[in-house]
Every structure is written in structure tokens, then in C-alpha cells.
Amino acid sequence: MKPRLLQHGRLPDALEARLAAQYDVHPFWQERDPAAFLAAHGHEFVALTTRAAHGADAGLIGALPALRVISSFGVGLDKIDLEAARARGIAVGFTPDVLNDCVADAAFALLMDVARGISAADRFVRRGDWPRAAFPLSTRVSGKRLGIVGMGRIGKVIARRSQGFDMEVRYHTRGPADGVPYAHEPSLEALARWSDFLVIATAGGPQTRGLVSASVIEALGPQGFLINIARGSVVDEEALVRALAAGRLGGAGLDVFAHEPEVPDALLGLDNVVLLPHIASNTRETRQAMADLVERNLAHFFQHGKVREAAI
Ligand code: 8YV
């Protein structure tokens, strides 16, 4: 008999087909009354798939008393209640590392775009403004100072990318990271003051909520640029919008927002902001690798009792 698997949120089509061949999958995202479904059928499921955007909260985990394994499509764990899983001995698999390159590339795409005005210049050409006016001067990237918030898997790749642009790197984490050749800055505000570009590459969740506060944004200042490929929750979004609108921050490149898919209206008219719909890992190659790992984590669990890439 195939293990019964609850699918929380859509997954890439090919992965859904592969999972359906191996597991007795129920598409939970189609349920009109999820609570009633869980009350009647929650006890049937031994496996759960989810994605970073949906996670698995204590309520869902609690409604699945036979659950043994969660396999999440994504590296972010901020929406999975790891404590609830740990307390029940539920294995949690996720997809780290395979997305580092594409997320770091996206951070650099945003950085280059917002500094050089690439998207704004594209709009300028399309509007037919070129024959009538000169495009305003932009900001040099090469040789500048790059501050990185978080020096995990993705932060390290962003730092490596920056070496091709002869940038000086410093980073902020709670304590210095092992084996990292860049200067550690214990104060995030001091790092922001020093930085030309501040890139957020730290995990979301309660520990980092609002870490990039109004005073950090002020410290980055009117010549500084903020890049966020992590989670919207890490930034005080209202303070960010106010600073951008008032010219107290040079610009921002954002892949993530506090209330996705909502983007603050005030940002839509600003030319010093580049806005992406949370696509940093969204390449065919990386999504394939993530899908493979979601499948492999489950297969490994059912063969060996533990997932390949364990979050806890
Ligand atoms: C994806 C992400 O967009 O991995 C993450 O944590 O935020 C992105 O890679 C997401 O996982 C898809 O839900």
C-alpha cells in the first residue's frame, strides 16, 4: 500500500506527477473546508509536502496525529513549526544549497539594477524618452562596500560573487562565522553606516523580525541601497517605504515583502526601487533540483527512516 501523503500547496507539475506515482497523495490545497477535512481524515496521513511560503504550523501538525515526515520545497523554515515537529519526532526535510547560486545571482541582479538604473532605463527607452532627454547618472558598483546581513549558505555565495566586482565585504551575524575571511561587524547599524550596499541574506522568523529597523535604514542613508532576497519580515517595511519616499535611502531592490503578494502602493511609482515577485530561486534548473530533493527526502525517509537534508 502506498503511504498516504497530504500535499499542502501546489508543487511543480512534474513533481506532483512523480509523487502521485509513489504515494497516495491528497491535494489539500483543493479542500474548500480544510478544518473539516482534517477533522475527518487528518489521522490517515503519514507524510506532508509543503513549500516555504505555506510551511506547516502547530495547528496543521497537531491535526495529523500519524504524521512521520514533512518534506518542504524551499530552504526557508520560518513557516514550519519545528518545535511542534521535534516534540513528536517528525522528520523535516527541506532543500538547502541547491538554490544558493540562483538566489545569490538574483541578489546581484537586484543590486546592479537598482544601482545602475537598469529597469528604470528600460522604462525610459520604452516610453520614447531617449530622443528628448538624457537618462540621469547612476551609481557605480565596482569597488564599493558590500554589507551582508547573515553569512550562511547564501550569504557566502553573495560574498563570493562580489569579489568579481572588487567589492570590500563585511557582514553582520550574532557571532563571527567560522572560516569566513570577511570582517565581522557586531553592530548592524554600524555595518549599515559603513555599507554602500546592504544585502539581507538571513533567515526569517521571530528571531530576525524587524532586524533592519528604521535606524538601520537611516544609517544606510541617502547614498545607500538595500537589497532583500531573504524575507520581508526581516525589514521594518513601513520605515523602508517612508525612507525611500522621502529620499532618506538611496534605493532598494526587493524580491520579498512583508505581506506577499501585496506590495506597498507607495513603492510602485518610485524609480529607485526594483520590485520582484519572490523569484530569486525561480529558474528551471534550480526548481528542478529543489523538486528532486523534495522527492529524495521522502524516499530516503521511507527507506532509511530519515530525510536526506534534515532541518532538525
Ligand atoms: C521559494 C524560498 O520561492 O526557498 C525558499 O525559502 O523562499 C524560495 O526558494 C519558495 O520556497 C517556494 O515556496
mmCIF file of C-alpha atoms and ligand atoms in Angstrom:
data_model
loop_
_atom_site.group_PDB
_atom_site.id
_atom_site.type_symbol
_atom_site.label_atom_id
_atom_site.label_comp_id
_atom_site.label_asym_id
_atom_site.label_seq_id
_atom_site.Cartn_x
_atom_site.Cartn_y
_atom_site.Cartn_z
ATOM 1 C CA MET A 1 0.000 0.000 0.000
ATOM 2 C CA LYS A 2 1.272 3.488 -0.893
ATOM 3 C CA PRO A 3 1.914 5.802 2.087
ATOM 4 C CA ARG A 4 -0.805 8.442 2.426
ATOM 5 C CA LEU A 5 0.628 11.934 1.731
ATOM 6 C CA LEU A 6 -1.036 15.296 2.292
ATOM 7 C CA GLN A 7 0.038 17.919 -0.232
ATOM 8 C CA HIS A 8 -0.103 21.429 1.294
ATOM 9 C CA GLY A 9 0.188 23.920 -1.599
ATOM 10 C CA ARG A 10 0.941 23.320 -5.267
ATOM 11 C CA LEU A 11 4.262 21.847 -6.372
ATOM 12 C CA PRO A 12 5.819 21.830 -9.851
ATOM 13 C CA ASP A 13 3.666 19.668 -12.178
ATOM 14 C CA ALA A 14 6.356 17.075 -12.849
ATOM 15 C CA LEU A 15 6.996 16.641 -9.125
ATOM 16 C CA GLU A 16 3.279 16.263 -8.417
ATOM 17 C CA ALA A 17 3.141 13.514 -11.063
ATOM 18 C CA ARG A 18 6.180 11.709 -9.620
ATOM 19 C CA LEU A 19 4.791 11.892 -6.093
ATOM 20 C CA ALA A 20 1.405 10.616 -7.251
ATOM 21 C CA ALA A 21 3.118 7.532 -8.687
ATOM 22 C CA GLN A 22 4.744 6.675 -5.338
ATOM 23 C CA TYR A 23 2.333 7.958 -2.696
ATOM 24 C CA ASP A 24 -1.382 8.122 -2.105
ATOM 25 C CA VAL A 25 -1.465 11.923 -2.471
ATOM 26 C CA HIS A 26 -4.310 14.134 -1.335
ATOM 27 C CA PRO A 27 -4.308 17.714 -2.717
ATOM 28 C CA PHE A 28 -5.094 19.610 0.497
ATOM 29 C CA TRP A 29 -4.939 22.919 -1.400
ATOM 30 C CA GLN A 30 -8.180 21.921 -3.175
ATOM 31 C CA GLU A 31 -10.152 21.490 0.056
ATOM 32 C CA ARG A 32 -12.901 24.077 0.481
ATOM 33 C CA ASP A 33 -13.218 23.372 4.198
ATOM 34 C CA PRO A 34 -9.693 22.420 5.323
ATOM 35 C CA ALA A 35 -10.615 22.193 9.034
ATOM 36 C CA ALA A 36 -13.488 19.775 8.382
ATOM 37 C CA PHE A 37 -11.278 17.686 6.094
ATOM 38 C CA LEU A 38 -8.544 17.461 8.735
ATOM 39 C CA ALA A 39 -11.031 16.533 11.445
ATOM 40 C CA ALA A 40 -12.349 13.659 9.322
ATOM 41 C CA HIS A 41 -9.148 12.478 7.599
ATOM 42 C CA GLY A 42 -6.137 14.017 9.386
ATOM 43 C CA HIS A 43 -5.307 10.700 11.116
ATOM 44 C CA GLU A 44 -4.717 8.986 7.719
ATOM 45 C CA PHE A 45 -1.563 10.871 6.695
ATOM 46 C CA VAL A 46 1.998 9.782 7.445
ATOM 47 C CA ALA A 47 3.675 12.330 5.122
ATOM 48 C CA LEU A 48 3.208 16.014 4.333
ATOM 49 C CA THR A 49 4.635 18.061 1.496
ATOM 50 C CA THR A 50 4.664 21.825 1.731
ATOM 51 C CA ARG A 51 6.615 24.793 0.412
ATOM 52 C CA ALA A 52 8.408 27.621 2.170
ATOM 53 C CA ALA A 53 5.543 30.028 1.544
ATOM 54 C CA HIS A 54 2.962 27.747 3.225
ATOM 55 C CA GLY A 55 5.008 25.940 5.856
ATOM 56 C CA ALA A 56 3.265 23.775 8.459
ATOM 57 C CA ASP A 57 2.059 25.407 11.641
ATOM 58 C CA ALA A 58 1.373 23.756 15.000
ATOM 59 C CA GLY A 59 -2.349 23.525 14.142
ATOM 60 C CA LEU A 60 -1.729 21.544 10.960
ATOM 61 C CA ILE A 61 0.888 19.303 12.561
ATOM 62 C CA GLY A 62 -1.446 18.699 15.501
ATOM 63 C CA ALA A 63 -4.276 17.747 13.129
ATOM 64 C CA LEU A 64 -2.113 14.976 11.621
ATOM 65 C CA PRO A 65 -1.585 12.544 14.530
ATOM 66 C CA ALA A 66 0.079 9.830 12.386
ATOM 67 C CA LEU A 67 2.484 12.251 10.652
ATOM 68 C CA ARG A 68 6.087 10.997 10.451
ATOM 69 C CA VAL A 69 7.734 13.152 7.793
ATOM 70 C CA ILE A 70 7.456 16.651 6.303
ATOM 71 C CA SER A 71 9.187 17.439 3.001
ATOM 72 C CA SER A 72 9.298 21.143 2.139
ATOM 73 C CA PHE A 73 10.003 22.733 -1.246
ATOM 74 C CA GLY A 74 12.336 25.564 -0.248
ATOM 75 C CA VAL A 75 15.113 26.423 2.170
ATOM 76 C CA GLY A 76 13.152 28.803 4.408
ATOM 77 C CA LEU A 77 11.823 27.193 7.568
ATOM 78 C CA ASP A 78 10.199 30.246 9.104
ATOM 79 C CA LYS A 79 6.667 28.954 8.497
ATOM 80 C CA ILE A 80 7.292 25.415 9.724
ATOM 81 C CA ASP A 81 6.783 24.897 13.445
ATOM 82 C CA LEU A 82 9.993 22.958 14.032
ATOM 83 C CA GLU A 83 9.360 22.708 17.773
ATOM 84 C CA ALA A 84 5.993 21.016 17.189
ATOM 85 C CA ALA A 85 7.686 18.605 14.754
ATOM 86 C CA ARG A 86 10.603 17.930 17.090
ATOM 87 C CA ALA A 87 8.284 17.256 20.028
ATOM 88 C CA ARG A 88 6.593 14.497 18.018
ATOM 89 C CA GLY A 89 9.800 13.122 16.450
ATOM 90 C CA ILE A 90 8.598 14.092 12.965
ATOM 91 C CA ALA A 91 11.414 14.267 10.382
ATOM 92 C CA VAL A 92 11.581 17.556 8.435
ATOM 93 C CA GLY A 93 13.291 17.707 5.031
ATOM 94 C CA PHE A 94 13.993 20.895 3.068
ATOM 95 C CA THR A 95 16.009 21.997 0.016
ATOM 96 C CA PRO A 96 19.152 23.873 1.086
ATOM 97 C CA ASP A 97 22.244 24.537 -1.077
ATOM 98 C CA VAL A 98 20.707 23.697 -4.470
ATOM 99 C CA LEU A 99 19.290 27.246 -4.657
ATOM 100 C CA ASN A 100 22.318 29.177 -3.341
ATOM 101 C CA ASP A 101 23.662 30.128 -6.775
ATOM 102 C CA CYS A 102 20.401 31.386 -8.242
ATOM 103 C CA VAL A 103 19.438 33.315 -5.114
ATOM 104 C CA ALA A 104 22.891 34.936 -4.997
ATOM 105 C CA ASP A 105 22.629 35.729 -8.712
ATOM 106 C CA ALA A 106 19.251 37.375 -8.089
ATOM 107 C CA ALA A 107 20.744 39.438 -5.243
ATOM 108 C CA PHE A 108 23.367 40.697 -7.656
ATOM 109 C CA ALA A 109 20.824 41.297 -10.406
ATOM 110 C CA LEU A 110 18.831 43.495 -7.987
ATOM 111 C CA LEU A 111 21.977 45.245 -6.775
ATOM 112 C CA MET A 112 23.181 46.038 -10.296
ATOM 113 C CA ASP A 113 19.714 47.012 -11.441
ATOM 114 C CA VAL A 114 18.931 49.433 -8.646
ATOM 115 C CA ALA A 115 22.409 50.999 -8.642
ATOM 116 C CA ARG A 116 22.702 51.444 -12.402
ATOM 117 C CA GLY A 117 19.006 52.086 -13.013
ATOM 118 C CA ILE A 118 18.646 49.228 -15.479
ATOM 119 C CA SER A 119 14.870 48.714 -15.140
ATOM 120 C CA ALA A 120 14.287 52.476 -14.929
ATOM 121 C CA ALA A 121 16.400 52.982 -18.078
ATOM 122 C CA ASP A 122 14.441 50.259 -19.853
ATOM 123 C CA ARG A 123 11.202 52.068 -18.978
ATOM 124 C CA PHE A 124 12.795 55.327 -20.198
ATOM 125 C CA VAL A 125 13.564 53.800 -23.626
ATOM 126 C CA ARG A 126 10.145 52.160 -23.943
ATOM 127 C CA ARG A 127 8.400 55.446 -23.078
ATOM 128 C CA GLY A 128 10.228 57.046 -26.036
ATOM 129 C CA ASP A 129 12.094 59.476 -23.745
ATOM 130 C CA TRP A 130 15.570 58.832 -25.195
ATOM 131 C CA PRO A 131 15.433 61.315 -28.119
ATOM 132 C CA ARG A 132 14.249 64.084 -25.774
ATOM 133 C CA ALA A 133 16.366 63.726 -22.651
ATOM 134 C CA ALA A 134 19.484 62.215 -21.125
ATOM 135 C CA PHE A 135 18.989 59.393 -18.634
ATOM 136 C CA PRO A 136 20.148 60.547 -15.159
ATOM 137 C CA LEU A 137 23.540 59.445 -13.843
ATOM 138 C CA SER A 138 23.541 56.285 -11.762
ATOM 139 C CA THR A 139 25.775 54.771 -9.072
ATOM 140 C CA ARG A 140 28.989 52.785 -9.596
ATOM 141 C CA VAL A 141 29.016 49.241 -8.205
ATOM 142 C CA SER A 142 32.602 48.018 -8.721
ATOM 143 C CA GLY A 143 34.949 48.656 -5.823
ATOM 144 C CA LYS A 144 32.158 49.633 -3.425
ATOM 145 C CA ARG A 145 31.407 48.400 0.098
ATOM 146 C CA LEU A 146 29.064 45.465 0.481
ATOM 147 C CA GLY A 147 27.482 44.683 3.847
ATOM 148 C CA ILE A 148 25.824 41.294 4.190
ATOM 149 C CA VAL A 149 23.287 40.508 6.908
ATOM 150 C CA GLY A 150 23.682 36.775 7.547
ATOM 151 C CA MET A 151 26.654 34.697 6.479
ATOM 152 C CA GLY A 152 25.043 31.320 5.851
ATOM 153 C CA ARG A 153 24.964 29.280 2.676
ATOM 154 C CA ILE A 154 23.537 32.089 0.525
ATOM 155 C CA GLY A 155 25.433 34.959 2.171
ATOM 156 C CA LYS A 156 28.724 33.196 1.423
ATOM 157 C CA VAL A 157 27.883 32.852 -2.283
ATOM 158 C CA ILE A 158 26.839 36.524 -2.472
ATOM 159 C CA ALA A 159 30.188 37.479 -0.907
ATOM 160 C CA ARG A 160 31.985 35.328 -3.485
ATOM 161 C CA ARG A 161 30.076 36.960 -6.377
ATOM 162 C CA SER A 162 31.122 40.395 -5.072
ATOM 163 C CA GLN A 163 34.812 39.566 -5.464
ATOM 164 C CA GLY A 164 34.315 39.764 -9.236
ATOM 165 C CA PHE A 165 33.264 43.378 -8.679
ATOM 166 C CA ASP A 166 36.290 44.153 -6.452
ATOM 167 C CA MET A 167 33.968 44.943 -3.553
ATOM 168 C CA GLU A 168 35.026 45.066 0.065
ATOM 169 C CA VAL A 169 32.817 42.830 2.209
ATOM 170 C CA ARG A 170 31.816 42.994 5.852
ATOM 171 C CA TYR A 171 28.991 41.083 7.465
ATOM 172 C CA HIS A 172 26.702 41.042 10.464
ATOM 173 C CA THR A 173 25.679 37.904 12.337
ATOM 174 C CA ARG A 174 25.187 37.355 16.073
ATOM 175 C CA GLY A 175 28.706 35.927 16.383
ATOM 176 C CA PRO A 176 31.560 35.675 13.837
ATOM 177 C CA ALA A 177 31.084 32.844 11.317
ATOM 178 C CA ASP A 178 33.763 30.122 11.219
ATOM 179 C CA GLY A 179 36.257 30.156 8.366
ATOM 180 C CA VAL A 180 34.933 33.347 6.766
ATOM 181 C CA PRO A 181 37.625 35.756 5.504
ATOM 182 C CA TYR A 182 35.487 38.931 5.749
ATOM 183 C CA ALA A 183 35.295 41.338 8.685
ATOM 184 C CA HIS A 184 32.532 40.628 11.188
ATOM 185 C CA GLU A 185 30.568 43.672 12.358
ATOM 186 C CA PRO A 186 28.706 43.067 15.642
ATOM 187 C CA SER A 187 26.514 46.163 15.197
ATOM 188 C CA LEU A 188 24.087 46.068 12.276
ATOM 189 C CA GLU A 189 23.701 49.844 12.454
ATOM 190 C CA ALA A 190 27.480 50.283 12.154
ATOM 191 C CA LEU A 191 27.520 47.865 9.206
ATOM 192 C CA ALA A 192 24.752 49.873 7.507
ATOM 193 C CA ARG A 193 26.650 53.141 8.082
ATOM 194 C CA TRP A 194 29.780 51.612 6.510
ATOM 195 C CA SER A 195 27.963 49.941 3.562
ATOM 196 C CA ASP A 196 27.179 51.298 0.121
ATOM 197 C CA PHE A 197 25.014 48.216 -0.422
ATOM 198 C CA LEU A 198 23.383 46.218 2.353
ATOM 199 C CA VAL A 199 22.159 42.774 1.296
ATOM 200 C CA ILE A 200 19.845 40.806 3.562
ATOM 201 C CA ALA A 201 20.573 37.076 3.417
ATOM 202 C CA THR A 202 19.431 35.894 6.819
ATOM 203 C CA ALA A 203 16.628 33.509 7.798
ATOM 204 C CA GLY A 204 13.142 34.847 8.543
ATOM 205 C CA GLY A 205 11.122 34.085 11.661
ATOM 206 C CA PRO A 206 10.744 35.672 15.093
ATOM 207 C CA GLN A 207 14.494 35.978 15.751
ATOM 208 C CA THR A 208 15.075 38.344 12.818
ATOM 209 C CA ARG A 209 11.718 40.141 12.685
ATOM 210 C CA GLY A 210 12.268 43.876 12.131
ATOM 211 C CA LEU A 211 16.056 43.475 12.423
ATOM 212 C CA VAL A 212 16.547 46.011 9.639
ATOM 213 C CA SER A 213 14.866 48.774 11.632
ATOM 214 C CA ALA A 214 14.223 52.445 10.911
ATOM 215 C CA SER A 215 17.583 53.336 12.472
ATOM 216 C CA VAL A 216 19.454 50.759 10.351
ATOM 217 C CA ILE A 217 17.774 52.189 7.239
ATOM 218 C CA GLU A 218 18.716 55.733 8.318
ATOM 219 C CA ALA A 219 22.304 54.577 8.848
ATOM 220 C CA LEU A 220 22.444 53.190 5.311
ATOM 221 C CA GLY A 221 21.352 56.641 4.222
ATOM 222 C CA PRO A 222 20.533 58.582 1.047
ATOM 223 C CA GLN A 223 23.517 57.165 -0.843
ATOM 224 C CA GLY A 224 22.902 53.587 0.321
ATOM 225 C CA PHE A 225 20.985 50.720 -1.248
ATOM 226 C CA LEU A 226 19.113 47.906 0.480
ATOM 227 C CA ILE A 227 18.746 44.522 -1.233
ATOM 228 C CA ASN A 228 16.440 41.859 0.218
ATOM 229 C CA ILE A 229 16.316 38.301 -1.100
ATOM 230 C CA ALA A 230 15.555 36.781 2.334
ATOM 231 C CA ARG A 231 12.187 37.511 3.945
ATOM 232 C CA GLY A 232 10.088 40.668 4.091
ATOM 233 C CA SER A 233 9.701 40.167 7.846
ATOM 234 C CA VAL A 234 13.391 40.993 8.413
ATOM 235 C CA VAL A 235 12.775 44.637 7.416
ATOM 236 C CA ASP A 236 10.550 47.266 9.009
ATOM 237 C CA GLU A 237 8.696 47.691 5.715
ATOM 238 C CA GLU A 238 6.819 50.813 6.765
ATOM 239 C CA ALA A 239 10.068 52.524 7.745
ATOM 240 C CA LEU A 240 11.619 51.393 4.454
ATOM 241 C CA VAL A 241 8.764 52.857 2.409
ATOM 242 C CA ARG A 242 8.918 56.147 4.353
ATOM 243 C CA ALA A 243 12.700 56.426 3.893
ATOM 244 C CA LEU A 244 12.508 55.681 0.156
ATOM 245 C CA ALA A 245 9.657 58.129 -0.438
ATOM 246 C CA ALA A 246 11.482 60.876 1.476
ATOM 247 C CA GLY A 247 14.841 60.267 -0.212
ATOM 248 C CA ARG A 248 16.463 59.199 3.073
ATOM 249 C CA LEU A 249 17.509 55.908 1.437
ATOM 250 C CA GLY A 250 19.165 55.779 -1.981
ATOM 251 C CA GLY A 251 17.210 52.824 -3.314
ATOM 252 C CA ALA A 252 16.079 49.267 -2.750
ATOM 253 C CA GLY A 253 16.000 46.003 -4.673
ATOM 254 C CA LEU A 254 13.336 43.738 -3.207
ATOM 255 C CA ASP A 255 12.408 40.161 -4.026
ATOM 256 C CA VAL A 256 10.429 39.689 -0.810
ATOM 257 C CA PHE A 257 7.798 41.662 1.092
ATOM 258 C CA ALA A 258 6.078 41.637 4.465
ATOM 259 C CA HIS A 259 2.662 40.602 3.086
ATOM 260 C CA GLU A 260 3.267 38.802 -0.208
ATOM 261 C CA PRO A 261 1.884 39.054 -2.807
ATOM 262 C CA GLU A 262 0.965 42.562 -1.660
ATOM 263 C CA VAL A 263 3.490 45.295 -2.419
ATOM 264 C CA PRO A 264 3.106 48.704 -0.745
ATOM 265 C CA ASP A 265 1.448 51.101 -3.219
ATOM 266 C CA ALA A 266 3.940 53.823 -2.380
ATOM 267 C CA LEU A 267 6.746 51.743 -3.943
ATOM 268 C CA LEU A 268 5.071 51.300 -7.316
ATOM 269 C CA GLY A 269 5.774 54.821 -8.555
ATOM 270 C CA LEU A 270 9.407 55.021 -7.397
ATOM 271 C CA ASP A 271 12.193 54.706 -9.964
ATOM 272 C CA ASN A 272 14.846 53.994 -7.314
ATOM 273 C CA VAL A 273 13.189 50.706 -6.390
ATOM 274 C CA VAL A 274 13.293 47.369 -8.216
ATOM 275 C CA LEU A 275 10.455 45.011 -7.306
ATOM 276 C CA LEU A 276 10.412 41.274 -7.974
ATOM 277 C CA PRO A 277 7.627 38.756 -7.224
ATOM 278 C CA HIS A 278 9.738 36.456 -4.978
ATOM 279 C CA ILE A 279 11.578 34.778 -7.868
ATOM 280 C CA ALA A 280 15.162 34.519 -6.615
ATOM 281 C CA SER A 281 15.238 30.707 -6.811
ATOM 282 C CA ASN A 282 12.853 30.609 -9.737
ATOM 283 C CA THR A 283 14.975 29.150 -12.577
ATOM 284 C CA ARG A 284 14.166 25.925 -14.394
ATOM 285 C CA GLU A 285 17.440 24.371 -13.251
ATOM 286 C CA THR A 286 17.118 25.279 -9.586
ATOM 287 C CA ARG A 287 13.422 24.444 -9.351
ATOM 288 C CA GLN A 288 14.226 21.035 -10.854
ATOM 289 C CA ALA A 289 16.942 20.476 -8.258
ATOM 290 C CA MET A 290 14.567 21.556 -5.468
ATOM 291 C CA ALA A 291 11.864 19.217 -6.770
ATOM 292 C CA ASP A 292 14.343 16.324 -6.914
ATOM 293 C CA LEU A 293 15.321 16.957 -3.322
ATOM 294 C CA VAL A 294 11.711 17.077 -2.099
ATOM 295 C CA GLU A 295 11.217 13.642 -3.683
ATOM 296 C CA ARG A 296 14.570 12.307 -2.454
ATOM 297 C CA ASN A 297 13.925 13.469 1.120
ATOM 298 C CA LEU A 298 10.704 11.456 1.186
ATOM 299 C CA ALA A 299 12.183 8.389 -0.493
ATOM 300 C CA HIS A 300 15.139 8.409 1.889
ATOM 301 C CA PHE A 301 12.806 8.672 4.856
ATOM 302 C CA PHE A 302 10.708 5.704 3.786
ATOM 303 C CA GLN A 303 13.838 3.623 3.052
ATOM 304 C CA HIS A 304 16.118 4.653 5.916
ATOM 305 C CA GLY A 305 13.922 6.375 8.488
ATOM 306 C CA LYS A 306 15.488 9.817 7.961
ATOM 307 C CA VAL A 307 15.432 12.505 5.289
ATOM 308 C CA ARG A 308 18.487 13.387 3.143
ATOM 309 C CA GLU A 309 18.519 17.088 4.062
ATOM 310 C CA ALA A 310 17.229 17.388 7.598
ATOM 311 C CA ALA A 311 16.070 20.720 9.021
ATOM 312 C CA ILE A 312 16.094 19.369 12.579
HETATM 313 C C1 8YV B 1 10.830 29.775 -2.987
HETATM 314 C C2 8YV B 1 12.140 30.497 -0.894
HETATM 315 O O1 8YV B 1 10.231 30.831 -3.675
HETATM 316 O O2 8YV B 1 13.336 28.511 -0.550
HETATM 317 C C3 8YV B 1 12.785 29.460 -0.042
HETATM 318 O O3 8YV B 1 12.743 29.625 1.182
HETATM 319 O O4 8YV B 1 11.701 31.482 -0.420
HETATM 320 C C4 8YV B 1 12.078 30.311 -2.370
HETATM 321 O O5 8YV B 1 13.090 29.487 -2.811
HETATM 322 C C5 8YV B 1 9.887 29.084 -2.116
HETATM 323 O O6 8YV B 1 10.495 28.057 -1.422
HETATM 324 C C6 8YV B 1 8.709 28.470 -2.830
HETATM 325 O O7 8YV B 1 7.688 28.336 -1.903
#
